[in-house]
mmCIF file of C-alpha atoms and ligand atoms in Angstrom:
data_model
loop_
_atom_site.group_PDB
_atom_site.id
_atom_site.type_symbol
_atom_site.label_atom_id
_atom_site.label_comp_id
_atom_site.label_asym_id
_atom_site.label_seq_id
_atom_site.Cartn_x
_atom_site.Cartn_y
_atom_site.Cartn_z
ATOM 1 C CA MET A 1 0.000 0.000 0.000
ATOM 2 C CA THR A 2 1.452 3.304 -1.099
ATOM 3 C CA VAL A 3 -0.294 6.570 -0.426
ATOM 4 C CA ARG A 4 1.349 9.035 -2.764
ATOM 5 C CA GLU A 5 1.681 12.783 -2.352
ATOM 6 C CA ILE A 6 -1.107 14.631 -4.173
ATOM 7 C CA LEU A 7 0.186 17.590 -6.164
ATOM 8 C CA LYS A 8 -1.466 20.912 -5.425
ATOM 9 C CA MET A 9 -2.656 23.614 -7.807
ATOM 10 C CA GLY A 10 0.308 25.695 -8.867
ATOM 11 C CA ASP A 11 2.442 22.670 -9.663
ATOM 12 C CA PRO A 12 3.144 22.791 -13.410
ATOM 13 C CA ARG A 13 2.818 19.007 -13.652
ATOM 14 C CA LEU A 14 -0.955 19.476 -13.196
ATOM 15 C CA LEU A 15 -1.085 21.563 -16.373
ATOM 16 C CA ARG A 16 0.324 18.984 -18.797
ATOM 17 C CA VAL A 17 -1.630 17.088 -21.450
ATOM 18 C CA ALA A 18 -1.168 13.471 -20.376
ATOM 19 C CA GLN A 19 0.144 10.712 -22.629
ATOM 20 C CA PRO A 20 -1.951 7.674 -23.648
ATOM 21 C CA VAL A 21 -1.232 4.288 -22.075
ATOM 22 C CA THR A 22 0.189 1.955 -24.721
ATOM 23 C CA HIS A 23 1.030 -1.199 -22.724
ATOM 24 C CA PHE A 24 -1.402 -3.159 -20.598
ATOM 25 C CA ASN A 25 -0.931 -5.945 -18.047
ATOM 26 C CA THR A 26 2.443 -4.545 -17.058
ATOM 27 C CA PRO A 27 3.842 -4.371 -13.514
ATOM 28 C CA GLU A 28 4.211 -0.589 -13.903
ATOM 29 C CA LEU A 29 0.512 -0.144 -14.668
ATOM 30 C CA GLU A 30 -0.415 -2.453 -11.783
ATOM 31 C CA VAL A 31 1.608 -0.345 -9.365
ATOM 32 C CA LEU A 32 0.148 2.898 -10.701
ATOM 33 C CA LEU A 33 -3.436 1.649 -10.329
ATOM 34 C CA GLN A 34 -2.789 0.389 -6.809
ATOM 35 C CA ASP A 35 -1.161 3.667 -5.803
ATOM 36 C CA LEU A 36 -4.046 5.685 -7.267
ATOM 37 C CA ASP A 37 -6.555 3.561 -5.391
ATOM 38 C CA ASP A 38 -4.659 3.731 -2.092
ATOM 39 C CA THR A 39 -4.162 7.476 -2.407
ATOM 40 C CA MET A 40 -7.800 8.177 -3.315
ATOM 41 C CA GLN A 41 -9.118 6.052 -0.476
ATOM 42 C CA ALA A 42 -6.785 7.609 2.075
ATOM 43 C CA ALA A 43 -8.034 11.054 1.055
ATOM 44 C CA ASN A 44 -11.727 10.059 0.795
ATOM 45 C CA GLY A 45 -11.710 11.313 -2.781
ATOM 46 C CA ALA A 46 -14.496 10.714 -5.281
ATOM 47 C CA GLY A 47 -11.871 10.388 -7.979
ATOM 48 C CA LEU A 48 -8.203 10.784 -8.751
ATOM 49 C CA ALA A 49 -6.230 11.240 -11.943
ATOM 50 C CA ALA A 50 -2.679 10.020 -12.543
ATOM 51 C CA PRO A 51 -1.331 13.566 -13.110
ATOM 52 C CA GLN A 52 -2.375 14.399 -9.532
ATOM 53 C CA ILE A 53 0.325 12.027 -8.281
ATOM 54 C CA GLY A 54 2.777 13.279 -10.875
ATOM 55 C CA VAL A 55 2.291 10.493 -13.431
ATOM 56 C CA ASP A 56 1.905 11.825 -16.973
ATOM 57 C CA LEU A 57 -0.533 9.163 -18.249
ATOM 58 C CA GLN A 58 -4.196 9.127 -19.260
ATOM 59 C CA VAL A 59 -5.475 7.156 -16.279
ATOM 60 C CA VAL A 60 -8.286 8.129 -13.901
ATOM 61 C CA ILE A 61 -10.088 6.292 -11.152
ATOM 62 C CA PHE A 62 -13.387 7.356 -9.651
ATOM 63 C CA GLY A 63 -16.396 6.158 -7.746
ATOM 64 C CA SER A 64 -16.940 5.025 -4.247
ATOM 65 C CA GLY A 65 -19.516 2.291 -4.151
ATOM 66 C CA GLU A 66 -20.291 3.377 -0.618
ATOM 67 C CA PHE A 67 -20.855 6.435 1.565
ATOM 68 C CA ASN A 68 -18.201 9.117 1.165
ATOM 69 C CA PRO A 69 -17.855 11.646 4.004
ATOM 70 C CA ARG A 70 -16.571 14.303 1.595
ATOM 71 C CA TYR A 71 -19.726 13.951 -0.551
ATOM 72 C CA PRO A 72 -22.404 12.724 1.877
ATOM 73 C CA ASP A 73 -25.323 13.523 -0.438
ATOM 74 C CA ALA A 74 -23.777 12.221 -3.641
ATOM 75 C CA PRO A 75 -25.309 9.260 -5.464
ATOM 76 C CA VAL A 76 -23.214 6.105 -5.632
ATOM 77 C CA VAL A 77 -20.899 5.904 -8.641
ATOM 78 C CA PRO A 78 -19.409 2.491 -9.497
ATOM 79 C CA ARG A 79 -15.715 2.219 -8.786
ATOM 80 C CA THR A 80 -14.060 2.499 -12.169
ATOM 81 C CA VAL A 81 -10.574 2.614 -13.677
ATOM 82 C CA LEU A 82 -10.720 4.467 -17.002
ATOM 83 C CA ILE A 83 -7.705 4.605 -19.329
ATOM 84 C CA ASN A 84 -7.284 6.708 -22.502
ATOM 85 C CA PRO A 85 -10.784 8.177 -22.154
ATOM 86 C CA VAL A 86 -12.812 9.857 -24.869
ATOM 87 C CA LEU A 87 -15.768 11.959 -23.693
ATOM 88 C CA THR A 88 -18.754 12.875 -25.842
ATOM 89 C CA PRO A 89 -21.505 15.103 -24.410
ATOM 90 C CA VAL A 90 -25.028 13.806 -25.084
ATOM 91 C CA GLY A 91 -27.061 16.892 -25.871
ATOM 92 C CA ASP A 92 -26.192 20.474 -25.005
ATOM 93 C CA ALA A 93 -27.731 20.646 -21.532
ATOM 94 C CA GLN A 94 -25.414 21.691 -18.739
ATOM 95 C CA GLU A 95 -26.074 21.934 -15.025
ATOM 96 C CA ASP A 96 -24.327 23.654 -12.155
ATOM 97 C CA GLY A 97 -22.966 21.664 -9.245
ATOM 98 C CA TRP A 98 -20.501 22.012 -6.378
ATOM 99 C CA GLU A 99 -17.059 20.483 -6.864
ATOM 100 C CA GLY A 100 -13.941 20.072 -4.831
ATOM 101 C CA CYS A 101 -10.569 18.641 -5.757
ATOM 102 C CA LEU A 102 -7.815 16.979 -3.769
ATOM 103 C CA SER A 103 -5.340 19.206 -5.640
ATOM 104 C CA VAL A 104 -7.235 22.316 -4.482
ATOM 105 C CA PRO A 105 -7.620 21.530 -0.786
ATOM 106 C CA GLY A 106 -10.150 23.268 1.428
ATOM 107 C CA LEU A 107 -12.146 24.905 -1.359
ATOM 108 C CA ARG A 108 -15.376 24.249 -3.242
ATOM 109 C CA GLY A 109 -16.889 25.925 -6.262
ATOM 110 C CA VAL A 110 -19.889 25.695 -8.559
ATOM 111 C CA VAL A 111 -18.961 24.380 -11.994
ATOM 112 C CA PRO A 112 -21.183 23.903 -15.063
ATOM 113 C CA ARG A 113 -20.892 20.425 -16.607
ATOM 114 C CA TYR A 114 -22.716 18.512 -19.306
ATOM 115 C CA GLN A 115 -25.687 16.777 -17.747
ATOM 116 C CA ARG A 116 -25.433 13.666 -19.918
ATOM 117 C CA LEU A 117 -22.202 12.142 -21.118
ATOM 118 C CA ARG A 118 -20.953 9.173 -23.096
ATOM 119 C CA TYR A 119 -17.510 8.021 -22.056
ATOM 120 C CA GLN A 120 -15.353 5.464 -23.749
ATOM 121 C CA GLY A 121 -11.954 4.115 -22.880
ATOM 122 C CA LEU A 122 -10.171 1.029 -21.649
ATOM 123 C CA ASP A 123 -10.135 -0.884 -18.394
ATOM 124 C CA PRO A 124 -6.912 -2.152 -16.731
ATOM 125 C CA GLN A 125 -6.884 -5.251 -18.954
ATOM 126 C CA GLY A 126 -7.239 -3.133 -22.084
ATOM 127 C CA GLN A 127 -10.894 -4.090 -22.573
ATOM 128 C CA PRO A 128 -13.291 -1.402 -23.814
ATOM 129 C CA ILE A 129 -15.555 0.622 -21.540
ATOM 130 C CA ASP A 130 -18.506 2.426 -23.142
ATOM 131 C CA ARG A 131 -21.081 4.046 -20.864
ATOM 132 C CA THR A 132 -23.667 6.788 -21.117
ATOM 133 C CA VAL A 133 -24.315 8.427 -17.759
ATOM 134 C CA GLU A 134 -25.821 11.552 -16.246
ATOM 135 C CA GLY A 135 -25.800 13.771 -13.192
ATOM 136 C CA PHE A 136 -23.121 13.292 -10.546
ATOM 137 C CA HIS A 137 -21.547 10.327 -12.363
ATOM 138 C CA ALA A 138 -21.174 12.471 -15.513
ATOM 139 C CA ARG A 139 -19.785 15.334 -13.421
ATOM 140 C CA VAL A 140 -17.133 13.171 -11.762
ATOM 141 C CA VAL A 141 -15.937 11.800 -15.098
ATOM 142 C CA GLN A 142 -15.721 15.279 -16.632
ATOM 143 C CA HIS A 143 -13.815 16.564 -13.590
ATOM 144 C CA GLU A 144 -11.324 13.686 -13.581
ATOM 145 C CA CYS A 145 -10.751 13.712 -17.334
ATOM 146 C CA ASP A 146 -10.129 17.461 -17.203
ATOM 147 C CA HIS A 147 -7.018 16.566 -15.158
ATOM 148 C CA LEU A 148 -5.704 14.724 -18.241
ATOM 149 C CA VAL A 149 -5.740 17.920 -20.283
ATOM 150 C CA GLY A 150 -4.311 20.186 -17.610
ATOM 151 C CA VAL A 151 -7.608 21.710 -16.478
ATOM 152 C CA LEU A 152 -8.462 22.183 -12.792
ATOM 153 C CA TYR A 153 -12.064 22.936 -11.823
ATOM 154 C CA PRO A 154 -11.410 26.564 -10.700
ATOM 155 C CA MET A 155 -10.579 27.277 -14.355
ATOM 156 C CA ARG A 156 -14.209 26.415 -15.161
ATOM 157 C CA VAL A 157 -15.872 28.438 -12.387
ATOM 158 C CA ARG A 158 -17.984 31.192 -13.958
ATOM 159 C CA ASP A 159 -19.549 32.753 -10.857
ATOM 160 C CA PHE A 160 -16.898 33.441 -8.233
ATOM 161 C CA SER A 161 -19.569 34.388 -5.695
ATOM 162 C CA ARG A 162 -20.030 30.615 -5.474
ATOM 163 C CA PHE A 163 -16.410 29.689 -4.850
ATOM 164 C CA GLY A 164 -14.931 29.569 -1.367
ATOM 165 C CA PHE A 165 -13.689 27.682 1.629
ATOM 166 C CA THR A 166 -15.460 24.412 2.412
ATOM 167 C CA GLU A 167 -15.516 25.111 6.157
ATOM 168 C CA VAL A 168 -17.364 28.380 5.533
ATOM 169 C CA LEU A 169 -19.675 27.195 2.750
ATOM 170 C CA PHE A 170 -20.551 23.856 4.318
ATOM 171 C CA PRO A 171 -19.949 24.007 8.077
ATOM 172 C CA GLY A 172 -19.768 20.544 9.561
ATOM 173 C CA LEU A 173 -18.927 18.761 6.329
ATOM 174 C CA ASP A 174 -16.151 16.275 6.940
ATOM 175 C CA ASP A 175 -13.430 17.758 4.821
ATOM 176 C CA ALA A 176 -10.562 17.263 7.222
ATOM 177 C CA ASP A 177 -8.537 15.442 4.624
ATOM 178 C CA ASP A 178 -8.384 18.333 2.211
HETATM 179 NI NI1 NI B 1 -9.673 16.966 -9.082
#
């Protein structure tokens, strides 16, 4: 079990466009996926992208499958490893929702995201994933995949009157880990 350091906003490694994974079933990929999982769980994250631990590859993990104290009201999202993702919005509708990020500790902001989303990519064995989702699941995927193109959620905030410190915006929310 290796809990890796999560890079914080301001680190230029978070601004890179990540490289695609080309080899599957390798020890290196195994270690990366285990480290991502350990690090996300230790931080109670809803998702984590490889660039957040300094790895320049198109790999994200997300989902909880159970109650998450950082997002107590969030619907359950299946725990997923998604490699080399391609996102396609379904329709034009967007909706606002609160987001946080382990690379932007202590803050939350309202971000517009596509309500419905098709995402495609590969699982750890190199097998295809193809899902069409909506709501919080779609939001999480868009947030995590933004990390693969060097975008952090504050770059997408439009109304900065709805951006601030978690402890002020949501008193009592368990956000001790970020
Ligand atoms: Ni994030």
